[in-house]
PDB file of C-alpha atoms in Angstrom:
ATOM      1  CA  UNK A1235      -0.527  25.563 -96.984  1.00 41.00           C
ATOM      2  CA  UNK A1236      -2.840  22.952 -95.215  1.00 46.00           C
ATOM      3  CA  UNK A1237      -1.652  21.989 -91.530  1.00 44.00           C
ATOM      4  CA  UNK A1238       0.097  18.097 -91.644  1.00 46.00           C
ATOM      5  CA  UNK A1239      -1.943  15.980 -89.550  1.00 49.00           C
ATOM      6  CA  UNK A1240      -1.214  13.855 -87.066  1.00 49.00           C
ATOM      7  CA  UNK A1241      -0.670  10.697 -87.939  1.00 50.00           C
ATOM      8  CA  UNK A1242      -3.025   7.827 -86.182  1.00 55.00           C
ATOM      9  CA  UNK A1243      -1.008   5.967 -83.675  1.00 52.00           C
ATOM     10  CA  UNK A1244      -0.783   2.239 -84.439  1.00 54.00           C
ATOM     11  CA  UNK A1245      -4.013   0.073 -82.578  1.00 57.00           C
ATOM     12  CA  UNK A1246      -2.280  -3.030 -80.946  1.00 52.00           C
ATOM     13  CA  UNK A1247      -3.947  -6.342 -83.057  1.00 56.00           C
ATOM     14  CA  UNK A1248      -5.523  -8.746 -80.840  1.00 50.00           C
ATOM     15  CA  UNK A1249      -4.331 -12.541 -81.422  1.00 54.00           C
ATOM     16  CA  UNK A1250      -7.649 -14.652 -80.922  1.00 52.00           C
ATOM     17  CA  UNK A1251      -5.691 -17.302 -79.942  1.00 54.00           C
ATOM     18  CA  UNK A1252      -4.666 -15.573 -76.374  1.00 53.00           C
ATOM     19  CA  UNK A1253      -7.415 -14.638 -74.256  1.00 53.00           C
ATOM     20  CA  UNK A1254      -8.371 -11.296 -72.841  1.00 53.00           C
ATOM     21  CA  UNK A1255      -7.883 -11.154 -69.631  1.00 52.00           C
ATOM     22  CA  UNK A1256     -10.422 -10.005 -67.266  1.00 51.00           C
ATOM     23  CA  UNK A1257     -10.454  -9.473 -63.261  1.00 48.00           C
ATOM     24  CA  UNK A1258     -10.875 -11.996 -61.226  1.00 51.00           C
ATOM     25  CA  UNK A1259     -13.472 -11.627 -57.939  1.00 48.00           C
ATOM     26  CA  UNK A1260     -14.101 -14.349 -55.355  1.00 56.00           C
ATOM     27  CA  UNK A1261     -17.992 -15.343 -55.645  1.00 53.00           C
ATOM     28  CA  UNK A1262     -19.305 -14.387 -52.368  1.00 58.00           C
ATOM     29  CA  UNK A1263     -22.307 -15.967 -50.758  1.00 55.00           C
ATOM     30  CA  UNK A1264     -24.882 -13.157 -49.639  1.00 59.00           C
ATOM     31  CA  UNK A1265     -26.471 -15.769 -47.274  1.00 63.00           C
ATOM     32  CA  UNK A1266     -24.512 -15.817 -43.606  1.00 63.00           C
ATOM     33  CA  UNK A1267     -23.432 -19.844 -42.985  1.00 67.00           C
ATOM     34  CA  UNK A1268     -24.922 -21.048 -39.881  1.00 69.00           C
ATOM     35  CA  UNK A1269     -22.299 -22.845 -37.572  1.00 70.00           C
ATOM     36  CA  UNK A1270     -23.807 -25.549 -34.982  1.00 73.00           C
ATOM     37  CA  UNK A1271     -23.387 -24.739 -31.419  1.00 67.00           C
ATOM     38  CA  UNK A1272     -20.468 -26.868 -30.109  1.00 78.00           C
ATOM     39  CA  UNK A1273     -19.531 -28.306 -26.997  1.00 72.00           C
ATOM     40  CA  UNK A1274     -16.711 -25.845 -26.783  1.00 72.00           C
ATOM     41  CA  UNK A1275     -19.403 -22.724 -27.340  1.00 68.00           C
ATOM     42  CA  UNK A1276     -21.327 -24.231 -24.029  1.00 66.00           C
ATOM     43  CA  UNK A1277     -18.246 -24.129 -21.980  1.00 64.00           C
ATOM     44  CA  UNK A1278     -17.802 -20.804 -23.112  1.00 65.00           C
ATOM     45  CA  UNK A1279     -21.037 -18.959 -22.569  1.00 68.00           C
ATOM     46  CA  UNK A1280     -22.684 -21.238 -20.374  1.00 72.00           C
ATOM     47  CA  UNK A1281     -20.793 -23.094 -17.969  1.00 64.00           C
ATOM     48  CA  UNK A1282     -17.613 -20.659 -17.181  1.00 66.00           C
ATOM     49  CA  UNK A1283     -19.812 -17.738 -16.087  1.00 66.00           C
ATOM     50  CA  UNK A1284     -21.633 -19.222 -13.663  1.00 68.00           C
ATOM     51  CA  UNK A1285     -18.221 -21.198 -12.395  1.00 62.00           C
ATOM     52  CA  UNK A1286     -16.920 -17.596 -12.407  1.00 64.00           C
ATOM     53  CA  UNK A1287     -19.749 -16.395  -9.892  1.00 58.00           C
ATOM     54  CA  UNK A1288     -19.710 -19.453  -7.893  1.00 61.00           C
ATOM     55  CA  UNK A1289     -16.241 -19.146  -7.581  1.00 58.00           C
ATOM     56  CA  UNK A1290     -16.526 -15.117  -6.164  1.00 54.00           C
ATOM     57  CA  UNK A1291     -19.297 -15.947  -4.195  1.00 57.00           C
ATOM     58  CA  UNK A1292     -17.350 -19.501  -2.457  1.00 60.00           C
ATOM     59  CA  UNK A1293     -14.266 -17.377  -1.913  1.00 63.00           C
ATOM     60  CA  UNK A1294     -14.290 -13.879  -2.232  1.00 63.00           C
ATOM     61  CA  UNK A1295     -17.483 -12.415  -1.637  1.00 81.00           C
ATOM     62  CA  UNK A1296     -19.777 -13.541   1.181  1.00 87.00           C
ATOM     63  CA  UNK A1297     -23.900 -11.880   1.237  1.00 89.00           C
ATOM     64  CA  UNK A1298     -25.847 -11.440   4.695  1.00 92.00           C
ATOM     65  CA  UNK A1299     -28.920 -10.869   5.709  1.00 92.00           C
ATOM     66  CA  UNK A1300     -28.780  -8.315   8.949  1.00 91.00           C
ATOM     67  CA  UNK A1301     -31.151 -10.547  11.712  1.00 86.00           C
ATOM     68  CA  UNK A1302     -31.274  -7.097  14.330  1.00 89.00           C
ATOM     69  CA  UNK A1303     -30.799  -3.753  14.985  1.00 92.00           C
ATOM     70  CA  UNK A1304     -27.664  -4.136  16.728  1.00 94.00           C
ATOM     71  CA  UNK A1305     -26.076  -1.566  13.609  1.00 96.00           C
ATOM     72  CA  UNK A1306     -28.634   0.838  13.320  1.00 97.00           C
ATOM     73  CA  UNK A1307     -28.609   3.081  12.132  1.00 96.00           C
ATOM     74  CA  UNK A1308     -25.699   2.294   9.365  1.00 97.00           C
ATOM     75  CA  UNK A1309     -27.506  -1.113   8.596  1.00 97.00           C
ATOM     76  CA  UNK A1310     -31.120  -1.403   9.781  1.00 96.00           C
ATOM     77  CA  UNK A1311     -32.613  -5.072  10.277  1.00 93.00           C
ATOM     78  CA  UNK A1312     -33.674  -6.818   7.140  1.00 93.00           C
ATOM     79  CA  UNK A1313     -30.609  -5.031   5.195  1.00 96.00           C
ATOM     80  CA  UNK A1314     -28.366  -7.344   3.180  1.00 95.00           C
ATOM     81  CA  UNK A1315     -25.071  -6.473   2.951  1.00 96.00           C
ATOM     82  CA  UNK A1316     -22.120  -8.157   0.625  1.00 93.00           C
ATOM     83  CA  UNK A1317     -19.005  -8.742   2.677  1.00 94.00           C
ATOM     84  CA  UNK A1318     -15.337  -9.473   1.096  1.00 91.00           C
ATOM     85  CA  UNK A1319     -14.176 -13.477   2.231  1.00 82.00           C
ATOM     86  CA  UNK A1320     -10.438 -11.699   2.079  1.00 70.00           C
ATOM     87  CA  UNK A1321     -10.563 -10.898   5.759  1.00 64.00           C
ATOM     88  CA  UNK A1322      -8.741 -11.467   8.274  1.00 67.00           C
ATOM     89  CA  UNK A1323      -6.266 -13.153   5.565  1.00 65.00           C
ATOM     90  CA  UNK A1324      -4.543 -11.892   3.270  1.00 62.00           C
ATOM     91  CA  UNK A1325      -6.512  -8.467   3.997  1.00 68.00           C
ATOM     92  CA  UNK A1326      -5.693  -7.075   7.482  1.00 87.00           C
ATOM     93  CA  UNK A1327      -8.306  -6.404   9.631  1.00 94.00           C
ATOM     94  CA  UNK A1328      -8.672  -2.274  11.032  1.00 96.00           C
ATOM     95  CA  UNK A1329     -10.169  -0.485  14.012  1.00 98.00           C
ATOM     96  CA  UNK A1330     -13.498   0.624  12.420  1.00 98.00           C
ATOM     97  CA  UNK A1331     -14.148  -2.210  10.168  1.00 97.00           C
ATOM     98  CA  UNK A1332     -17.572  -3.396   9.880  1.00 97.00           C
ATOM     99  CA  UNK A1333     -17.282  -7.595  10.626  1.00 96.00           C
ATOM    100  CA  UNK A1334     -18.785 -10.443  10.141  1.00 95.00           C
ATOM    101  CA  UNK A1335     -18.265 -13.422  12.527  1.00 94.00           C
ATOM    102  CA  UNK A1336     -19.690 -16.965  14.155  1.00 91.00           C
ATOM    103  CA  UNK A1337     -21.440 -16.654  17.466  1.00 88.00           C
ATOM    104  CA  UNK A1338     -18.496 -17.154  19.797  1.00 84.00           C
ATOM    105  CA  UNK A1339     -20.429 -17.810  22.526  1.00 78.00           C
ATOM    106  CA  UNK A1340     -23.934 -18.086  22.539  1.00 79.00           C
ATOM    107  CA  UNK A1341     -24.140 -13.969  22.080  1.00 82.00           C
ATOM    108  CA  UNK A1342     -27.759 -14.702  19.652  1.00 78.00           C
ATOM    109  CA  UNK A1343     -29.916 -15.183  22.625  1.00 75.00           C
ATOM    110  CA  UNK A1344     -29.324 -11.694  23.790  1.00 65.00           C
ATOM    111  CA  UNK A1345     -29.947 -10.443  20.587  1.00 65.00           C
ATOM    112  CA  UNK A1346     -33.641 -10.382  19.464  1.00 59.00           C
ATOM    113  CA  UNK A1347     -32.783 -11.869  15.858  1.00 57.00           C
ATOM    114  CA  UNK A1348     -35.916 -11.982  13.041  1.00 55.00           C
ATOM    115  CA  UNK A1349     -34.067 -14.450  11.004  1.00 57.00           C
ATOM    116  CA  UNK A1350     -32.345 -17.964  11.873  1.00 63.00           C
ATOM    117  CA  UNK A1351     -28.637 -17.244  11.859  1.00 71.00           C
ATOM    118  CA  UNK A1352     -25.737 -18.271  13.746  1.00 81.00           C
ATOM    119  CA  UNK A1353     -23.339 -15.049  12.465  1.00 90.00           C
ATOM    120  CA  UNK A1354     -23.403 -11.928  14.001  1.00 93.00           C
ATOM    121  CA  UNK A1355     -22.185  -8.288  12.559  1.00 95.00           C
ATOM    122  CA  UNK A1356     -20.693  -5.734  14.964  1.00 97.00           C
ATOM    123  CA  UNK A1357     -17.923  -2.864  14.193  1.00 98.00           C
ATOM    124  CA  UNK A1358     -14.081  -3.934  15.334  1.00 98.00           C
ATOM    125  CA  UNK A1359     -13.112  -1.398  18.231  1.00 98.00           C
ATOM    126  CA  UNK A1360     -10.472  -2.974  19.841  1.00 97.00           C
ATOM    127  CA  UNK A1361      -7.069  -4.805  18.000  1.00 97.00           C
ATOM    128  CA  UNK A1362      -5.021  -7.771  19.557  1.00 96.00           C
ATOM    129  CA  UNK A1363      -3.120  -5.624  22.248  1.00 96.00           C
ATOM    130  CA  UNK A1364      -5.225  -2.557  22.487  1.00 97.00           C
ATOM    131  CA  UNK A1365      -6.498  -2.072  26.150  1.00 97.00           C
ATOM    132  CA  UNK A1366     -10.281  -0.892  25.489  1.00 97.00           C
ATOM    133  CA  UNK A1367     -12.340   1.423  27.931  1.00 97.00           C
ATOM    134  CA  UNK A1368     -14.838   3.729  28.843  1.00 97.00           C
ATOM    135  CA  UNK A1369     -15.878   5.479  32.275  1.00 97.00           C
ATOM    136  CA  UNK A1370     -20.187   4.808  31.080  1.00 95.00           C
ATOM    137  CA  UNK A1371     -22.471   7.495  31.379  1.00 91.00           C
ATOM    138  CA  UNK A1372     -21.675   9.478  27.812  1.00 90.00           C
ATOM    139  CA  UNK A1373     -17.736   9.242  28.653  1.00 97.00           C
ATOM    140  CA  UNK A1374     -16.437   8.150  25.302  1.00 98.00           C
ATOM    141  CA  UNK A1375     -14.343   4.799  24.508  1.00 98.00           C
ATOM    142  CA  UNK A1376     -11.125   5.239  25.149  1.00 98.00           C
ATOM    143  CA  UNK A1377      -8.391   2.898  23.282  1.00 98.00           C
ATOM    144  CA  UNK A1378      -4.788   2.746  24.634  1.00 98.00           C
ATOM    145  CA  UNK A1379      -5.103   5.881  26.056  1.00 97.00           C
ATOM    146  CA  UNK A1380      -6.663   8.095  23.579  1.00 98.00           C
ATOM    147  CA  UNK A1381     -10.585   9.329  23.707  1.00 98.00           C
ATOM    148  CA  UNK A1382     -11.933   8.618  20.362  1.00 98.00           C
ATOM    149  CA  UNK A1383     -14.867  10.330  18.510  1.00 98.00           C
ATOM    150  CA  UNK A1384     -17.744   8.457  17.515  1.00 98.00           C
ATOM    151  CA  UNK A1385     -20.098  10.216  16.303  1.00 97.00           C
ATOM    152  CA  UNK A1386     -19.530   9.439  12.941  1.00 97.00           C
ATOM    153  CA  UNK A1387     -21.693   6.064  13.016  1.00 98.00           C
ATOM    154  CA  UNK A1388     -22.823   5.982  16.303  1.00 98.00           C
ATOM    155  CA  UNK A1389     -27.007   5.859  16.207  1.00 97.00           C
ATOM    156  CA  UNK A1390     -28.061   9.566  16.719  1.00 97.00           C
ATOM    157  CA  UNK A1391     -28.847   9.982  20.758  1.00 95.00           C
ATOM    158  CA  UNK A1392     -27.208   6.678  22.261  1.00 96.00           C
ATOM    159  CA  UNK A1393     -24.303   6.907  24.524  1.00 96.00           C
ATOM    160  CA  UNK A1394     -21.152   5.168  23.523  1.00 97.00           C
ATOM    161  CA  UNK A1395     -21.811   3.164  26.917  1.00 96.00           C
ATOM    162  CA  UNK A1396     -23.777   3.139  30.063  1.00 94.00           C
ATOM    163  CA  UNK A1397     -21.996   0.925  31.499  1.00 93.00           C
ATOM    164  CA  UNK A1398     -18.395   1.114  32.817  1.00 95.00           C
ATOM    165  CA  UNK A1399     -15.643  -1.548  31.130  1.00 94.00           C
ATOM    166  CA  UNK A1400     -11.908  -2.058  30.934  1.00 95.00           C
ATOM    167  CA  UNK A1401     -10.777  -4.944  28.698  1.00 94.00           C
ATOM    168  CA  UNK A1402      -6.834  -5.873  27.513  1.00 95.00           C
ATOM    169  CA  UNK A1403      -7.784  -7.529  24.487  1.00 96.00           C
ATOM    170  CA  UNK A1404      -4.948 -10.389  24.039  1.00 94.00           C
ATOM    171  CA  UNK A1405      -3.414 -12.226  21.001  1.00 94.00           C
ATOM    172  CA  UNK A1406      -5.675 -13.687  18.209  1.00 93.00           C
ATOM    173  CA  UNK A1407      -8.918 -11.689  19.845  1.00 95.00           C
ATOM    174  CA  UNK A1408     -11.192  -8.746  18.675  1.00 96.00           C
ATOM    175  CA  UNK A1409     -12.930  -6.292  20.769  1.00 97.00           C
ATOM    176  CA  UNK A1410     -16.258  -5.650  18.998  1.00 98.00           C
ATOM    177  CA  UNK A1411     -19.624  -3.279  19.880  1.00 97.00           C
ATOM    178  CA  UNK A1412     -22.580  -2.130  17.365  1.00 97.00           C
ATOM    179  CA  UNK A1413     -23.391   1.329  16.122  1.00 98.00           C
ATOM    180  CA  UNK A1414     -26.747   0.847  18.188  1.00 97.00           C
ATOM    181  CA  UNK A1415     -24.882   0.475  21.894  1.00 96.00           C
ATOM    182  CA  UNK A1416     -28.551   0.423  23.423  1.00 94.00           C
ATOM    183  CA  UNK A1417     -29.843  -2.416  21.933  1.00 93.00           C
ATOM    184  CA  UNK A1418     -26.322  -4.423  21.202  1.00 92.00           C
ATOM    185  CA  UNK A1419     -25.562  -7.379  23.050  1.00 90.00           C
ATOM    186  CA  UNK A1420     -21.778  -7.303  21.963  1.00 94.00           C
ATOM    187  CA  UNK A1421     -18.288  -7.559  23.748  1.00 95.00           C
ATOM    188  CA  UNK A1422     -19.087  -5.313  26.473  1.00 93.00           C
ATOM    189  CA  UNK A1423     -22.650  -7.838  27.460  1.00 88.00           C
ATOM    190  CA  UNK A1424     -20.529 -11.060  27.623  1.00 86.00           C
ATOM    191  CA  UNK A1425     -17.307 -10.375  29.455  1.00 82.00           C
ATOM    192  CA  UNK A1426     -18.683 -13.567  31.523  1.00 79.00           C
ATOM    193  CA  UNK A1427     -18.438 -15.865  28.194  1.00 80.00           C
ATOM    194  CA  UNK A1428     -14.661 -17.358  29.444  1.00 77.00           C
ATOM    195  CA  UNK A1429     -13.248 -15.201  27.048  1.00 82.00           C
ATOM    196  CA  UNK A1430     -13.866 -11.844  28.116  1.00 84.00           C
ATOM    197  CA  UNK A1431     -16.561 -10.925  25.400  1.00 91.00           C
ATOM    198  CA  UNK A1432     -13.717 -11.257  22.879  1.00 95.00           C
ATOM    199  CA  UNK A1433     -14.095 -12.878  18.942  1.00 95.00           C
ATOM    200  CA  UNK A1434     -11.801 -15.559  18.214  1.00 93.00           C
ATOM    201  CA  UNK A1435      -9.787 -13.883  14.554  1.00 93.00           C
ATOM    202  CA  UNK A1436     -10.269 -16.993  13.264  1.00 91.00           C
ATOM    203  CA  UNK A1437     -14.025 -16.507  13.493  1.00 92.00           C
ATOM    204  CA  UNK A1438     -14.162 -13.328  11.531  1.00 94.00           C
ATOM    205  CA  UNK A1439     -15.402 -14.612   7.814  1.00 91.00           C
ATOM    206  CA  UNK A1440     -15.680 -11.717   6.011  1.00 91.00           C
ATOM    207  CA  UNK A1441     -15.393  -7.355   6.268  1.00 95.00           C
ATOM    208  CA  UNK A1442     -18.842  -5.937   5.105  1.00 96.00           C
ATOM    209  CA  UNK A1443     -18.329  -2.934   2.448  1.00 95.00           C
ATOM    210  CA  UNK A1444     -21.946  -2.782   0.744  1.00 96.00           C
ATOM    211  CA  UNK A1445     -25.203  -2.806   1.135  1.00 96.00           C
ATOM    212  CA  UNK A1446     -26.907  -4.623  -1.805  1.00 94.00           C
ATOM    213  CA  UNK A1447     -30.692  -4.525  -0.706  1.00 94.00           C
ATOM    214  CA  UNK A1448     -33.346  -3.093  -0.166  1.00 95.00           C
ATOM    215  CA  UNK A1449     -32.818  -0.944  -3.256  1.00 94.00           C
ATOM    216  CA  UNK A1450     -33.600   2.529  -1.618  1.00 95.00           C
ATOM    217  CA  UNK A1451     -30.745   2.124   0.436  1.00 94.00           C
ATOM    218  CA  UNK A1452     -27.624   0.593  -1.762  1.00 95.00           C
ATOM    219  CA  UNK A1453     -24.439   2.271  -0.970  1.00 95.00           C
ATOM    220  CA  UNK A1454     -21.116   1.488   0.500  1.00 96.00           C
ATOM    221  CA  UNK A1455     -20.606   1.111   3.978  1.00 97.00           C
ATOM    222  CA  UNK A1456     -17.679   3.422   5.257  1.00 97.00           C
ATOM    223  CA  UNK A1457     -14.961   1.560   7.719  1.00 97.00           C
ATOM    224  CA  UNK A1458     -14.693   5.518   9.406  1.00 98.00           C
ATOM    225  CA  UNK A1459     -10.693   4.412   9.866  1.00 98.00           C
ATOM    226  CA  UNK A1460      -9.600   8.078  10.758  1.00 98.00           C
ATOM    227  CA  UNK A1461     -11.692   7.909  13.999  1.00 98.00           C
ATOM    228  CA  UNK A1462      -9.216   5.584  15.019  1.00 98.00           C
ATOM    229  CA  UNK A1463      -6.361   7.814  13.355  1.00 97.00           C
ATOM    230  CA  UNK A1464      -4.561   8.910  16.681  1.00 98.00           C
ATOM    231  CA  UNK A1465      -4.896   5.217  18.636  1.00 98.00           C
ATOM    232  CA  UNK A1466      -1.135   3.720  19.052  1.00 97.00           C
ATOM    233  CA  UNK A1467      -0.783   0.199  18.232  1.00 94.00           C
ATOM    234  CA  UNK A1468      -0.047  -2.368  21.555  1.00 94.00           C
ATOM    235  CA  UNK A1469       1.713  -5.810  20.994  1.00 92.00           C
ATOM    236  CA  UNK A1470      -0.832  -8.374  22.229  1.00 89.00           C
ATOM    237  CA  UNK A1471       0.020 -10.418  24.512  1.00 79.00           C
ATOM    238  CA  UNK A1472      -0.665 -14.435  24.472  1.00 68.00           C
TER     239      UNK A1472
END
């Protein structure tokens, strides 16, 4: 007996009266639409980045071209360093740090500048209060009583200095000297000024932390604030 077949299953009819329906794709345009550059696009990519720079380099960041050898050797005449505009305020200022400040007194003529410049850069030895000394002759500086190792930035072979001083510095003053003490007309050469060889804070403009040029010797310029790990802090007085 023959195997029943299946039957066919019923095709649905299509009405022509109702459409078929089909997807539907949005028609896109292979061809990228220009927009025109706009006022607001100018503001954006032109004008705020250079506001942005001028802005760091007005109040933040300060750059200097080193006039002597005063530093050598951690910066060597002709270096340019970049120094940060936060110091002495907000930023406080440290025993070691590397500072830039307006000639107080007159301290340029002693110091055989190659470029016209009326700021100096020394290292910051000696805090409001700190009494600041040395015996000369290779004795080392000796801050509120404790002998403090040098070595660390001092130019190889010169003496922390030949000459004998003792200096209290007092409120709102800086005791200063240069890596170089043999060719650095600093605190210690001007203790004749009226103020003792001391920087006015308020002179300070700026903490130098890199050198930006010339391009064989970029690198950051170390503060060396654990030489001055041991010194006890003095209240100045006025």
């Amino acid at each position: 007996m023959p195997a029943a077949s299946a039957a066919p299953l019923p095709q649905p009819q299509h009405d022509p009266a109702t459409p078929t329906p089909t997807a539907h794709f949005r028609h896109r345009d292979p061809t990228p639409t220009r927009t025109p550059f706009t006022l607001r696009d100018i503001l954006l990519w032109c004008v705020l980045p250079v506001l942005v720079v001028l802005g760091l380099r007005l109040f933040v960041f300060g750059l200097y071209a080193i006039p002597s050898g005063s530093m050598e050797n951690t910066i060597m005449p002709g270096d340019r360093v970049i120094t940060t505009h936060l110091s002495p305020r907000p930023i406080t200022l440290r025993r070691g740090d590397i500072v830039v400040f307006k000639d107080p007194a007159n301290w340029l003529a002693n110091e055989g500048a190659t470029h016209n410049s009326d700021r100096l850069i020394k290292r910051l030895i000696g805090l409001p209060g700190d009494t600041v000394e040395c015996a000369g002759g290779g004795a080392p500086i000796v801050i509120n009583g404790v002998p403090i190792d040098e070595s660390a930035y001092l130019k190889p072979g010169v003496e922390p200095s030949r000459s004998a001083f003792s200096v209290t510095v007092p409120a709102g003053r800086l005791f200063v000297l240069g890596d170089n003490r043999a060719n650095s007309a600093d605190s210690r050469a001007h203790t004749n000024d009226g103020a003792q060889g001391l920087v006015p804070v308020g002179d300070v403009e700026g903490v130098a932390f890199m050198r930006y040029w010339p391009l064989n010797r970029v690198g950051w310029l170390s503060a060396h604030h654990d030489v001055f790990r041991a010194v006890p802090s003095r209240t100045p007085t006025s």
